[in-house]
Structure formats: C-alpha cells, structure tokens
XYZ file of C-alpha atoms in Angstrom:
595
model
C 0.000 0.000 0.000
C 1.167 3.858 -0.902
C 0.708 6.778 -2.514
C 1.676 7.141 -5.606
C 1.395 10.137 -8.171
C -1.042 10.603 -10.671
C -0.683 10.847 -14.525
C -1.115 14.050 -15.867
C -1.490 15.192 -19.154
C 1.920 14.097 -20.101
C 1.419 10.317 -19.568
C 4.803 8.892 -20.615
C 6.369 11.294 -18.107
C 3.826 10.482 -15.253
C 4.212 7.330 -15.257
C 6.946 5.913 -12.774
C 6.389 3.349 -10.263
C 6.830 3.726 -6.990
C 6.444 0.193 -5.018
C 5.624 -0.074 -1.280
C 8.557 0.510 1.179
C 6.745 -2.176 2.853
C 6.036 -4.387 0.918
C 7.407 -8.295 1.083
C 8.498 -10.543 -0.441
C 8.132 -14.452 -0.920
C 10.799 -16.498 0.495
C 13.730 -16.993 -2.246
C 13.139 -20.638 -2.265
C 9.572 -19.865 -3.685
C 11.266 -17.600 -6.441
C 13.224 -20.335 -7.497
C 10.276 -22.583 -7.623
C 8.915 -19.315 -9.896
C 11.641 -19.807 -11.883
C 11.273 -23.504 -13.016
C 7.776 -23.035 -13.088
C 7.844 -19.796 -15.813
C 10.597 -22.265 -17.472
C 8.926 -25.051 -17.752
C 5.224 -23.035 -19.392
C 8.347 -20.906 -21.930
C 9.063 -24.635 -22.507
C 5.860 -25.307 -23.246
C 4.757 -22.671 -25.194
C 7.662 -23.307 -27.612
C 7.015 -26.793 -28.386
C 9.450 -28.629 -26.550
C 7.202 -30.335 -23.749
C 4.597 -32.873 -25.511
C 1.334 -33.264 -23.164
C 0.036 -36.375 -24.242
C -2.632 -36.557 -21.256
C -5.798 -34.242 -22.001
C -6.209 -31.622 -19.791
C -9.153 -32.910 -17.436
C -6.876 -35.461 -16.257
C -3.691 -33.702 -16.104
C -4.833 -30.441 -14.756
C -3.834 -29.087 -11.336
C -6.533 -27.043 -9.546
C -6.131 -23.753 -7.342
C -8.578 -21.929 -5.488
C -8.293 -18.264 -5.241
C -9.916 -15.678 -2.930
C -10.102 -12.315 -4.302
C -12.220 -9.315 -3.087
C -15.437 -8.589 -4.890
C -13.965 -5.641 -6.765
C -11.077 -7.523 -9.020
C -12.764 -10.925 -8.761
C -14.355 -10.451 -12.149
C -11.399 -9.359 -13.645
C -9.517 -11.945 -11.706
C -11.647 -14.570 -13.229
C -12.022 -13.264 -16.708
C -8.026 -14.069 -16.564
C -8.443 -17.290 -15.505
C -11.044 -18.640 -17.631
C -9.314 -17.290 -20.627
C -6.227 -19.111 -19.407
C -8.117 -22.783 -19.563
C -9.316 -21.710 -22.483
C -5.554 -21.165 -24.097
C -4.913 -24.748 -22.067
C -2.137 -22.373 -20.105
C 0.281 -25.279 -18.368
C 2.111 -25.440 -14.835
C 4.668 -27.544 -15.008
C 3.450 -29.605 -17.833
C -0.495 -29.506 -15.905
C -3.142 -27.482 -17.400
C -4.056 -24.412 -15.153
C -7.360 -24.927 -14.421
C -8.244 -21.668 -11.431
C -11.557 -21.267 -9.358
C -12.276 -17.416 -8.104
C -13.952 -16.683 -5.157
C -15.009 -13.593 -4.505
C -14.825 -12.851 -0.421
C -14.541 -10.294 1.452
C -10.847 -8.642 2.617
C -12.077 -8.386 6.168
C -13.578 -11.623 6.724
C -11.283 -13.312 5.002
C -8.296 -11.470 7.204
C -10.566 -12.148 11.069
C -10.764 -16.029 9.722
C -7.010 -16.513 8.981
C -6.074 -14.480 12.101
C -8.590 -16.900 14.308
C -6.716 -19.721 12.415
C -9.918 -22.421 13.620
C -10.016 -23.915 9.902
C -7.730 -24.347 7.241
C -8.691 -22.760 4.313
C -10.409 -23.548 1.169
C -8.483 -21.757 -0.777
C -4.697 -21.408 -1.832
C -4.324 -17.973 -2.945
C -5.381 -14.858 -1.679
C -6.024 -11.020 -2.935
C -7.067 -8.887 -0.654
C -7.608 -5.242 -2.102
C -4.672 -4.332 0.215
C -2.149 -5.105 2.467
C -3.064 -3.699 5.414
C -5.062 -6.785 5.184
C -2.361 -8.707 5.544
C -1.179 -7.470 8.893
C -4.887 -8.148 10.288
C -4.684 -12.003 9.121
C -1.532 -12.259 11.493
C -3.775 -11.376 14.761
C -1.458 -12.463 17.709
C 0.640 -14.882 15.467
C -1.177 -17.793 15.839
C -2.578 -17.830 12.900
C -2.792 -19.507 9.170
C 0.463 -17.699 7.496
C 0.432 -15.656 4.575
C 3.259 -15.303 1.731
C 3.111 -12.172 0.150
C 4.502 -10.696 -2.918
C 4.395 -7.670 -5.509
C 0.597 -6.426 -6.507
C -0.917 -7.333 -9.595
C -2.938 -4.393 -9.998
C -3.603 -0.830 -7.534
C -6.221 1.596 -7.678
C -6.122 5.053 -5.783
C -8.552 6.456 -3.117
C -10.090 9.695 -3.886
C -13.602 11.386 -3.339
C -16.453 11.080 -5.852
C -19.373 13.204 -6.256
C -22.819 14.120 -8.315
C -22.248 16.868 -10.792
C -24.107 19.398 -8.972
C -21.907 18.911 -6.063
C -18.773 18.868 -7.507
C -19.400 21.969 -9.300
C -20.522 23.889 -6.052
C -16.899 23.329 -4.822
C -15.391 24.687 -7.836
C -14.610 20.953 -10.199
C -12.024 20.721 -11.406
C -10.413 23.623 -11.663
C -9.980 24.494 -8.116
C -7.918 22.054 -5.869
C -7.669 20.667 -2.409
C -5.647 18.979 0.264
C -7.032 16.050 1.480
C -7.633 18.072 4.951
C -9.298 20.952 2.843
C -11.330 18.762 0.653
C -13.132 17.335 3.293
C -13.596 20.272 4.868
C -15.278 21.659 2.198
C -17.359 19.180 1.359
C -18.457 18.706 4.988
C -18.355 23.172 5.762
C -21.910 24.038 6.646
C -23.610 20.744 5.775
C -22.780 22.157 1.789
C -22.685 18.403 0.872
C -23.700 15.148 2.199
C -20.488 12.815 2.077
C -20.786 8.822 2.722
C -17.679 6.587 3.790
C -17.161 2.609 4.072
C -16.794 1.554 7.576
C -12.768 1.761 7.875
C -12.860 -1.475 10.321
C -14.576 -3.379 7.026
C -12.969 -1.154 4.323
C -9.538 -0.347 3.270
C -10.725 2.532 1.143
C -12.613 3.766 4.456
C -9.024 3.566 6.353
C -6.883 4.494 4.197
C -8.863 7.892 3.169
C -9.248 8.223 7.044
C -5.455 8.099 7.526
C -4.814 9.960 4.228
C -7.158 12.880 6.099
C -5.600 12.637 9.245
C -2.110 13.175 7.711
C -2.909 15.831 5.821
C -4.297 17.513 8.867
C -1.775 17.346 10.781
C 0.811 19.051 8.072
C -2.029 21.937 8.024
C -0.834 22.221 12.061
C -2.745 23.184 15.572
C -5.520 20.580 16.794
C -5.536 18.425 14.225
C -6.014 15.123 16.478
C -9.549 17.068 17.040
C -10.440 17.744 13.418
C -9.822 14.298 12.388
C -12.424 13.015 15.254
C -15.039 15.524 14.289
C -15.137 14.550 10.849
C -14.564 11.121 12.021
C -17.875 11.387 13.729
C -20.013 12.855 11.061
C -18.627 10.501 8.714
C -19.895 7.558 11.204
C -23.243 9.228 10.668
C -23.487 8.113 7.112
C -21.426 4.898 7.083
C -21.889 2.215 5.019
C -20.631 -1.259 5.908
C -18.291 -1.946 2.763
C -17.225 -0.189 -0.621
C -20.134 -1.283 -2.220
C -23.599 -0.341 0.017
C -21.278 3.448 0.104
C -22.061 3.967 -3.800
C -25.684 2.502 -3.922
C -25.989 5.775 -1.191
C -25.339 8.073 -3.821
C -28.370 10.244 -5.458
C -29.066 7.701 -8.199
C -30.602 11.233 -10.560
C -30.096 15.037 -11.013
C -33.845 15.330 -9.767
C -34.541 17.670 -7.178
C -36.472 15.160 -5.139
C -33.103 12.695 -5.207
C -30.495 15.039 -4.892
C -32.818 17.112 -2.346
C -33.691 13.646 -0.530
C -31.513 13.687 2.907
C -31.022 10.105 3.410
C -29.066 10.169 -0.626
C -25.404 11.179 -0.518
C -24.100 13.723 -2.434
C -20.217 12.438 -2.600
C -18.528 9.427 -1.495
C -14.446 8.088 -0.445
C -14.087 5.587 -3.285
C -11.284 3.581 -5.305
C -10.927 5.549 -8.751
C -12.129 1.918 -10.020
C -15.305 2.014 -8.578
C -15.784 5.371 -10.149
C -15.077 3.811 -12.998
C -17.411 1.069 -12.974
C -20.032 3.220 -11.598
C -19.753 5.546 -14.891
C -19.587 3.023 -17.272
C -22.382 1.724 -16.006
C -24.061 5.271 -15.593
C -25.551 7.734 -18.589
C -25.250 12.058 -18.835
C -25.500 13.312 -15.116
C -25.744 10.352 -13.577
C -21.812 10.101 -13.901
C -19.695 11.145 -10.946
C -16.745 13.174 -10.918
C -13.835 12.437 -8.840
C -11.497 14.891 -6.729
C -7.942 13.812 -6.489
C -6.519 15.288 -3.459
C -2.897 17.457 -4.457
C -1.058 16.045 -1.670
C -0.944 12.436 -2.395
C -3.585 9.342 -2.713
C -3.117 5.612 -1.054
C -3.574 3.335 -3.243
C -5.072 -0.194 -3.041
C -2.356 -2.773 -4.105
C -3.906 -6.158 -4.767
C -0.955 -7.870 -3.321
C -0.736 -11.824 -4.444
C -0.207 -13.766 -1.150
C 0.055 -17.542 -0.643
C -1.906 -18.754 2.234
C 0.050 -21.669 4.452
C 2.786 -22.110 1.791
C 4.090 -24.961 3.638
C 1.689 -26.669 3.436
C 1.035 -26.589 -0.468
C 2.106 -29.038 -2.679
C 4.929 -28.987 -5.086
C 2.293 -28.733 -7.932
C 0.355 -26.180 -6.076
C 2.945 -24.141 -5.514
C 3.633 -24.030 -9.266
C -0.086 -23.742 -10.247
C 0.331 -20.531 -7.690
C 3.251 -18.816 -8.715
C 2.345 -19.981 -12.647
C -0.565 -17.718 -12.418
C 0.705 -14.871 -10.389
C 3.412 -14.321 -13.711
C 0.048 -15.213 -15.872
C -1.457 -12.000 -14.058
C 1.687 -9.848 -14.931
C 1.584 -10.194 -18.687
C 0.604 -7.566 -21.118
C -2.863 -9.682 -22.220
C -3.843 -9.464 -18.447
C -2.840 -5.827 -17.448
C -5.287 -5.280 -20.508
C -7.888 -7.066 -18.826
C -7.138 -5.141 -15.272
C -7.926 -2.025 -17.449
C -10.754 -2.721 -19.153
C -11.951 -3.431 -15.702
C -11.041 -0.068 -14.138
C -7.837 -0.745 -12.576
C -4.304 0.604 -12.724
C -0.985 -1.335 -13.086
C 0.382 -2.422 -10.374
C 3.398 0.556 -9.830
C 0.176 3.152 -10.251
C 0.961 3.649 -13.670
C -2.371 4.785 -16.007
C -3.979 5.823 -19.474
C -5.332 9.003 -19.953
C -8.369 7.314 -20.852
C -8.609 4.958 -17.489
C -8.795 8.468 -15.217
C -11.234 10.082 -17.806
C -13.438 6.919 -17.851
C -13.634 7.012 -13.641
C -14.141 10.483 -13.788
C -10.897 12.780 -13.381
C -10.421 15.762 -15.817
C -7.827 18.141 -16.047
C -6.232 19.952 -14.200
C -6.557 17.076 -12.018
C -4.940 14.116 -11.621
C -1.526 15.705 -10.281
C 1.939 14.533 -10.957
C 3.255 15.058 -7.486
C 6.027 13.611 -6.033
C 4.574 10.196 -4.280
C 4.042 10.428 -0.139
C 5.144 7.826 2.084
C 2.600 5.461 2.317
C 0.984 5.118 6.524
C 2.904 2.815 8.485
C 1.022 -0.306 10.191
C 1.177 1.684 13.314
C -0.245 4.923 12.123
C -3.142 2.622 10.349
C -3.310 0.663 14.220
C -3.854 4.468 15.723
C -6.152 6.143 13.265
C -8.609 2.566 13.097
C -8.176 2.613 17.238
C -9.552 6.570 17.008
C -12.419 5.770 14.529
C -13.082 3.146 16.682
C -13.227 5.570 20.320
C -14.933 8.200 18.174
C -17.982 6.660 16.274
C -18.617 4.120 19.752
C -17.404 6.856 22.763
C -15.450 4.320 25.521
C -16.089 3.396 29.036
C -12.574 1.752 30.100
C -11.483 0.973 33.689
C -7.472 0.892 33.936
C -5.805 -1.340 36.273
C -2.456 -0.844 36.592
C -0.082 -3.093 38.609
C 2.076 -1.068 41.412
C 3.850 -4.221 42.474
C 7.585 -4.172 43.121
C 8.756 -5.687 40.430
C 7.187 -2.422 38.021
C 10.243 -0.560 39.864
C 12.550 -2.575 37.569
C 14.724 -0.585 34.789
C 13.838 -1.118 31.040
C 16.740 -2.518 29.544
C 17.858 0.504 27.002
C 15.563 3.412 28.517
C 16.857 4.175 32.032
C 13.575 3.971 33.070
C 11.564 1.592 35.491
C 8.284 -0.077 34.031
C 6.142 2.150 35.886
C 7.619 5.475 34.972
C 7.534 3.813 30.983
C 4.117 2.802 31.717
C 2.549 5.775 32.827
C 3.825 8.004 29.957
C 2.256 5.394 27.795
C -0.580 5.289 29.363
C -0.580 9.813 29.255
C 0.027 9.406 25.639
C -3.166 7.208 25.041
C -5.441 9.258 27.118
C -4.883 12.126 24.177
C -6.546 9.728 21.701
C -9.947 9.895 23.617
C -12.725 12.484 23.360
C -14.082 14.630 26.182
C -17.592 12.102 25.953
C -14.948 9.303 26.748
C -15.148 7.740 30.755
C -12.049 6.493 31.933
C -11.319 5.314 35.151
C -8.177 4.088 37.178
C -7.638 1.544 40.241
C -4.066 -0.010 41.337
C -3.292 -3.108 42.637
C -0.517 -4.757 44.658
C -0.511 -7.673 47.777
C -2.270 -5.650 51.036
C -2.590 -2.560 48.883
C -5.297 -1.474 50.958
C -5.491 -3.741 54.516
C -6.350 -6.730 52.974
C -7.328 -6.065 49.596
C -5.007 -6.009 47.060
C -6.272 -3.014 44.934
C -7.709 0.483 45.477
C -9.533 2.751 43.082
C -7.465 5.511 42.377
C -10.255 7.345 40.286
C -13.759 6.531 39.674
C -14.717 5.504 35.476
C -16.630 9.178 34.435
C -16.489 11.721 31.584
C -13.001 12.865 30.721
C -14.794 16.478 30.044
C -16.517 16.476 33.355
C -15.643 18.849 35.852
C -13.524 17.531 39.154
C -13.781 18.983 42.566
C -11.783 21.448 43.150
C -11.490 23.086 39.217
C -10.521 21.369 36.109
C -11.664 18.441 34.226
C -11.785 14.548 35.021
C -9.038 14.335 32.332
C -6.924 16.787 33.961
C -7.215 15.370 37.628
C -7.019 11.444 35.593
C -3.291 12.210 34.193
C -2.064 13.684 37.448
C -3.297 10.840 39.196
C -1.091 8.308 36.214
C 1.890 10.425 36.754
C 2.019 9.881 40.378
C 1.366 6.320 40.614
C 4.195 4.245 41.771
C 5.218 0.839 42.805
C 4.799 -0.767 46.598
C 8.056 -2.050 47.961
C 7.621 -5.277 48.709
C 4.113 -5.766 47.019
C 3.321 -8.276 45.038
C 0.878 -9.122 42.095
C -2.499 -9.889 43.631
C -4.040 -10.470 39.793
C -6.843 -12.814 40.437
C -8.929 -10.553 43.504
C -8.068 -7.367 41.598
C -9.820 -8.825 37.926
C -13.206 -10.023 40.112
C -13.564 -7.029 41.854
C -12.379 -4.784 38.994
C -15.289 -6.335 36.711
C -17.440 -6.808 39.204
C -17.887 -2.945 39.454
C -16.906 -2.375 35.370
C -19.853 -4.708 34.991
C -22.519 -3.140 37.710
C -21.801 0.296 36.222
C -22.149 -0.704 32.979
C -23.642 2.030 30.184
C -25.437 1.022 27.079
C -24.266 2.801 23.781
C -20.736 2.975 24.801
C -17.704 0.508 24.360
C -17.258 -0.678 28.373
C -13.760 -2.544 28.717
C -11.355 -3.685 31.703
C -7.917 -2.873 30.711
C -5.443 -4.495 33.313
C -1.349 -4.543 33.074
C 0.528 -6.309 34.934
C 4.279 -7.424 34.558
C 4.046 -10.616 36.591
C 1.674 -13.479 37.642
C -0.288 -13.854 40.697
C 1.329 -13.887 43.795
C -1.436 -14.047 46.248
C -1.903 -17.339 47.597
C -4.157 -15.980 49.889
C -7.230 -15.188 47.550
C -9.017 -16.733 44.790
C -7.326 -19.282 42.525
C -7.309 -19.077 38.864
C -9.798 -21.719 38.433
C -12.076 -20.171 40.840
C -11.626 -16.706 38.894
C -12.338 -18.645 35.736
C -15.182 -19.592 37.335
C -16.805 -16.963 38.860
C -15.793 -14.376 35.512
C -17.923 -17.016 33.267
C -20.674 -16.721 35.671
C -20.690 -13.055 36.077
C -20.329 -12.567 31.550
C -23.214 -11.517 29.673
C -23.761 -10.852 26.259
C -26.485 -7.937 26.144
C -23.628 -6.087 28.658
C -20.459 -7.094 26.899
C -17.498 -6.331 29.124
C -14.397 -7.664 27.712
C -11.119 -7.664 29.428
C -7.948 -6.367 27.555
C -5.072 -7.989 29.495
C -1.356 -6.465 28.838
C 1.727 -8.435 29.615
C 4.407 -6.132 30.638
C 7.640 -7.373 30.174
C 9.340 -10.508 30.272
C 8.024 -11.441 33.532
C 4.542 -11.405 32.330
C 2.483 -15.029 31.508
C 0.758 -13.868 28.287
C -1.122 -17.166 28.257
C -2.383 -16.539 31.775
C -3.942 -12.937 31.193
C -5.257 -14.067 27.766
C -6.818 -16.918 29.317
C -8.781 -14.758 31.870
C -9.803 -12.075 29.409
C -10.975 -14.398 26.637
C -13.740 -15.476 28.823
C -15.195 -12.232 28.756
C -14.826 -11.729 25.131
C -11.465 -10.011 25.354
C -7.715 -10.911 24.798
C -4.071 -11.000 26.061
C -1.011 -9.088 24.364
C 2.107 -8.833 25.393
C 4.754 -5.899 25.269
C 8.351 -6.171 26.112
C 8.534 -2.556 25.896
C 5.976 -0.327 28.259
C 6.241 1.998 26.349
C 3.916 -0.147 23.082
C 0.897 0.028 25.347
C -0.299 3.117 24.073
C -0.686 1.303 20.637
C -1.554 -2.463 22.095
C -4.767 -0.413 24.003
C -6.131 1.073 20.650
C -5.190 -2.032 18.799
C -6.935 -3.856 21.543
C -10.136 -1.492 21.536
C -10.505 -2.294 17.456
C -10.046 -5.643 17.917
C -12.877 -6.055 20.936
C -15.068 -3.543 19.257
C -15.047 -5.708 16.059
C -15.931 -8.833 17.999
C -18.456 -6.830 19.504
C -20.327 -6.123 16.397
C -19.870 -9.808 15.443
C -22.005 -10.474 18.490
C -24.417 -8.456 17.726
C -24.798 -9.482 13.870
C-alpha cells in the first residue's frame, strides 16, 4: 500500500512506479520454484514439452480468494487461461475465483480455527495482511508484488462537484473534506474503515494531511470522524448505492441520498460506465498524495502446499503480470500495479484536467499509524467506558533494559500518551493493585470511570485530575501481584456500572503473575468471571503483559472469557498502541455479536 502520483497530461512522463517501502516478499526458495515453473510453461509454449494426457486429467486445480472488486477481472483471466490450455509444469491451469470479502477473510485466517479452502489470496490491500496475522497464531500468509492498484479519492454528483469549484480548483485532502463537509454544503458517505480499506486508508490519508495543516488536528480528524460515522456504510459497495441515483430535485434534495462518497478511482469507474449524462460522478484527487489499493498476491500456508500447487500458484501470479492481463485489469477499471495509467482509465472514472496531479509520491501510513487512526475511529464513532488497572507491584520498579527507566515510569507516559486519543464524551477510570494494597485487599480505586470532560472537585476536568493521578502512581516495595482478587472485583464494578451505547472494557497490566496465595485461585476466577459474563452487557477484558516477567497465556486466558484478549509488550512503552489495537479488535468482535 502507498501513494503514488497521478498521470497528468503528459502520460509517458507520469508514469513511474513507486512500489511499497513495505512491501514483502516471498521467500527466495519460492522464487526459485517461480523460476522452473515460468521455465517449464516458456518450454511449453515453444514446443518442446509434448502433453500427451488431455487436460481434465492432467490439470492441477487452485482456489483463489479475491475481493469482490477484481474478482471479475480476476476470473475473466483465468477462464481465458483454460481456455488457451495455459500449463504449470506440464499440468493445465485450471483456477476457481472466489469472490470474499478482505475483512472476513483477514478475522478467519487471524482466528486460524479452519484451514482454508483456498490457496491464494487477494485482498484489495495489504493492510489486510497485517490483520490475518492477529497475535501470530494464525494460518500464514506469503506475500509478494501487486498485480494491480487503484487510488482512493472522493467522488461526487455533478451538482456537487461543481458547487466546490470541479475541477479547476484544488484541495488537500484536509481541505477537501472540509469543504465538502463546511456548513452541511454536501452530504459525504464513507465505508466503515474497520470493514474497508478505502474507508481507512482515506481516514489516515485525512488525518495526515491535517496534521501538516498544524494546531488541533487530532480534534479535526475526530469531528469529521464522527459525522462521517453518521453516514457509514458497511463496505465499498452499500457506500455507492448511497449516492443520489438522478439530477432530480427530489433525489439530490432527498436527505437520506449522498451527495459524494471516499471511493477507489475503479469504482468510479465502474459506476460511470455503467451510468448515462449526469448520472456520472466526478472524482477529486486530493494534491497532496492518494493511497492506493495494491492487490498484493499472497500464498496462504505455503508450507503446506504441494509442489504442484505451488507451481499452479506462482504460474498464475506471472500469468497475471503479462501484457494480455494488465489489458484485462484495465478494461476493468484498474491501474498497473506501480500506479501507472492511461489518460483514458482516469477520464473513464471520472478525473479531468487539471486534475490528476503529478506530485512527487508520499510515504505510504505505516502499520502503526493505520493501528492508531482505526483505534480513534473506533473511540470516536462508539465513545469508551474503560477501567485501567495498573499493577504497582515491586517488580514495576525494575529498569527497562535501554531506557533508564523503570516499568512504571515507561508505563505511565504510555498510558498519558493514550489518554490524548480519547474524546471529552470518553469515561475512563483508574484503580491499582498490589498484595495488602489497601489492609487486605489487594487493589484500590485511584479514580472513579466518568467523563473525561466532566468537571472535578476542586477546578478542572476529570481528564486533567485522571493524568495527574497516572503520573504519580508508583510501585509498593515489597508488594506483590495480587491479579486474580483485583480482575473479580475490577469487573465486578466495570460490569454493575455498565452504560449502554458505549464501548465498556477492563484494561489491566501487569508485569508478573499472581502472587497471592491468599485469595481466589485461577480456576475459581475462571469460574466466577464465566458466571458473572453476559452478552447484552459485553465487558471484555484487555489484558497487557508487561515485560518478560509477564504469563501472556495466563492474562489471555482470563480475558478471553469475557470476550477479550491478552497481548504482550516487552517494551511499556507499546501500550499506548496495544490499548487502541486492543479497543478495534474487541469492538469488532463486539459487532460480530451483535450481527
């Protein structure tokens, strides 16, 4: 995934690839397998292999997920290669295309329950990819270079486009939305960014762009998170059936139709060519760079493909390279895989002069910038409720190796750093917990779970009075991890004080395992947690390891009872992203649930 320029109105000169600094690549034994496989079809194109078996029986099959939007071209491809009797290895090429969904596809390969049908995938990006890991314990994916891209930009109905000055005047991403969005001047729809990778990526591309414009842009990226949460759609395709489907006054007038949409250029594109006169959409290519979708080819459990599978695989990842296919990716709306377009591709999705822009490419968003702006969206559209439990045992007073710094002092500026990614209509709480913390109990609540814009006693605002209170916390000498009591009694009250409409979460660290052999036991917390879980007042726990001390498996354990999980940092100082990465994750189970 990245941005890449734009061809202008010199196309030779705009086009110049620019691939993904993070993108990867198969393992070097697979190349090589590549290699005698791309041999051995050159072979057989030229004559020098004889097949002597038809190619029902000799024909090796492969199953390939793709996501609805290049499925058909995708299969077109493959159909036209059984029809040429296209060989693997001396095996005709005989490929099935599913069309899936990224998102689904990425939650079942993370959850790793069932091997898959299915020994290719293409997600429309590779953010993707980073989802399907999860925790590591999932089904593995190989990926390599993309076999096609398409950028994000903003469509809208000729009447709207025109009212912000199309084409001729030009915006930042930041300024573009803004405009659209100034005064209610147009109604703009989105894709859910959880579901969507043209809903995230336009979400980080905004965010970005905000924050070169300078002052609070952290708060201008959640206020148009939150009005863009107010016409979501749940994928890429329910956004564009929002649109105003006529130039009638009644449609265009009618306040449940949008009036512009975040879309791939290629679904502009197959929108228009599917559209006549005004019902065509223009499209707005923001001048300070576009992500693009890449359409990376990935294997899916490599090791565990077969010789001829393998071949079949990599056989038909070169077979989606050549110059008959890249046709066929066109005709369909999509761009070559370095970004690279016609003239008549951009016109065709809507673009006119003097936009698309030749700039210089921007660096695509790293996975953690994608973690932190999907972690916002999330706290934004579904305001939190989160209880924090930190552990002030001893053993937090140990030194980080490399940082000079104990875990506690790490973990409280990690934990000051997240609080800036909530909104004032956020409640956040805090309680501590170490052996005889408080007589007999082995926790205390520091600060009761409210509104961060509240007012406290004595001036200022729950937010204020919650920092001061994470800054001073520090560890007992001699204390020691009382886990188990702390987690009942924690979501015990999380769960009595529960409040419908927000996302309500336990989020406990701790850097060691229990120590108190004087309360409950883990089976009886198992227990009495399963007893105490319900599903019309979801709770989950979000358990954080700290450090090598830590037992991941313990605190994951625990929290997955409540629909939750464990993570584990070795550095405090990665809670800040494990919490929102945490929040997506139990937010998207939530939902789940619910559907």
């Amino acid at each position: 995934m990245g941005r890449h320029s734009l061809p202008d109105s010199h196309a030779a000169e705009g086009r110049r690839g620019h691939p993904s600094t993070r993108r990867r690549t198969v393992a070097i034994a697979t190349l090589l397998v590549l290699a005698v496989a791309t041999g051995t079809a050159v072979a057989a194109k030229g004559g020098l292999l004889s097949f002597s078996e038809s190619c029902e029986d000799s024909a090796v099959r492969l199953s390939v997920v793709a996501s609805p939007d290049i499925a058909p071209a995708v299969r077109s491809i493959a159909e036209q290669a059984r029809a040429d009797e296209v060989k693997a290895d001396g095996h005709c090429l005989v490929v099935e295309v599913l069309a899936r969904d990224a998102h689904k596809v990425a939650e079942a390969l993370a959850a790793g329950d069932t091997e898959p049908d299915f020994q290719v995938w293409l997600p429309d990006s590779d953010l993707w990819l980073e989802r399907a890991k999860g925790l590591g314990e999932g089904i593995p994916v190989s990926p390599s270079d993309s076999v096609a891209s398409s950028p994000v930009a903003l469509a809208m109905v000729p009447s709207a486009s025109r009212a912000l000055g199309w084409p001729r005047k030009t915006y930042t991403w930041a300024e573009l939305v803004a405009g659209a969005l100034g005064s209610d001047r147009v109604r703009l729809g989105a894709a859910d960014p959880a579901r969507s990778a043209t809903g995230l990526l336009a979400l980080a591309g905004i965010g970005a762009s905000s924050a070169r414009q300078g002052g609070d842009s952290d708060t201008r990226v959640a206020q148009t998170a939150k009005v863009l949460a107010e016409r979501m759609s749940d994928g890429d395709t329910q956004v564009l059936e929002t649109l105003a489907r006529s130039t009638s006054g009644a449609e265009e007038g009618n306040p449940k139709r949008n009036q512009a949409a975040l879309i791939s250029e290629q679904a502009a594109f197959t929108h228009n060519t599917e559209a006549t006169g005004a019902g065509k959409l223009d499209l707005f290519y923001p001048e300070d760079g576009t992500p693009l979708l890449d359409y990376p080819y990935t294997l899916v459990n490599e090791a565990r493909l077969s010789t001829a599978e393998s071949r079949a695989a990599l056989r038909f990842m070169n077979l989606l390279g050549d110059r008959d296919a890249q046709a066929t990716f066109a005709e369909h709306g999509f761009r070559a895989g370095d970004g690279s377009a016609e003239d008549s591709l951009v016109a065709a999705a809507g673009g006119r002069k003097p936009q698309p822009y030749a700039e210089p490419a921007v660096e695509a968003p790293s996975d953690e910038e994608l973690r932190e702006t999907l972690g916002m969206w999330t706290i934004t559209v579904q305001s939190a409720r989160l209880t924090t439990v930190v552990d002030a045992s001893g053993s937090m007073a140990t030194l980080v190796p490399g940082r000079n710094q104990s875990r506690m002092n790490v973990t409280k500026e990690s934990l000051i750093q997240a609080l800036d990614q909530f909104t004032p209509d956020d409640e956040i709480g805090l309680w501590r917990f170490a052996t005889t913390l408080d007589g007999e109990k082995d926790y205390r609540r520091l600060m009761e779970t409210k509104r961060l814009g509240d007012p406290a006693a004595g001036g200022g605002t729950h937010r204020e009075k919650l920092t001061a209170a994470f800054a001073a916390l520090q560890p007992v000498p001699g204390g020691a991890t009382g886990l188990y009591d702390t987690t009942l009694a924690s979501y015990k009250e999380a769960r009595s004080t529960y409040v419908k409409g927000k996302f309500n979460a336990l989020v406990i660290l701790t850097d060691g395992s229990n120590q108190d052999t004087d309360g409950i036991s883990r089976s009886g917390l198992v227990t009495e947690l399963k007893k105490l879980v319900d599903p019309e007042r979801p709770v989950p726990v979000i358990a954080i390891a700290v450090g090598p001390d830590a037992d991941r498996d313990e605190v994951a354990e625990i929290a997955r009872i409540t629909g939750g999980d464990g993570y584990e940092v070795s550095d405090p100082a990665e809670i800040q992203a494990v919490i929102l990465q945490a929040i997506m994750a139990a937010g998207q189970n939530g939902r789940a649930a619910e559907e």
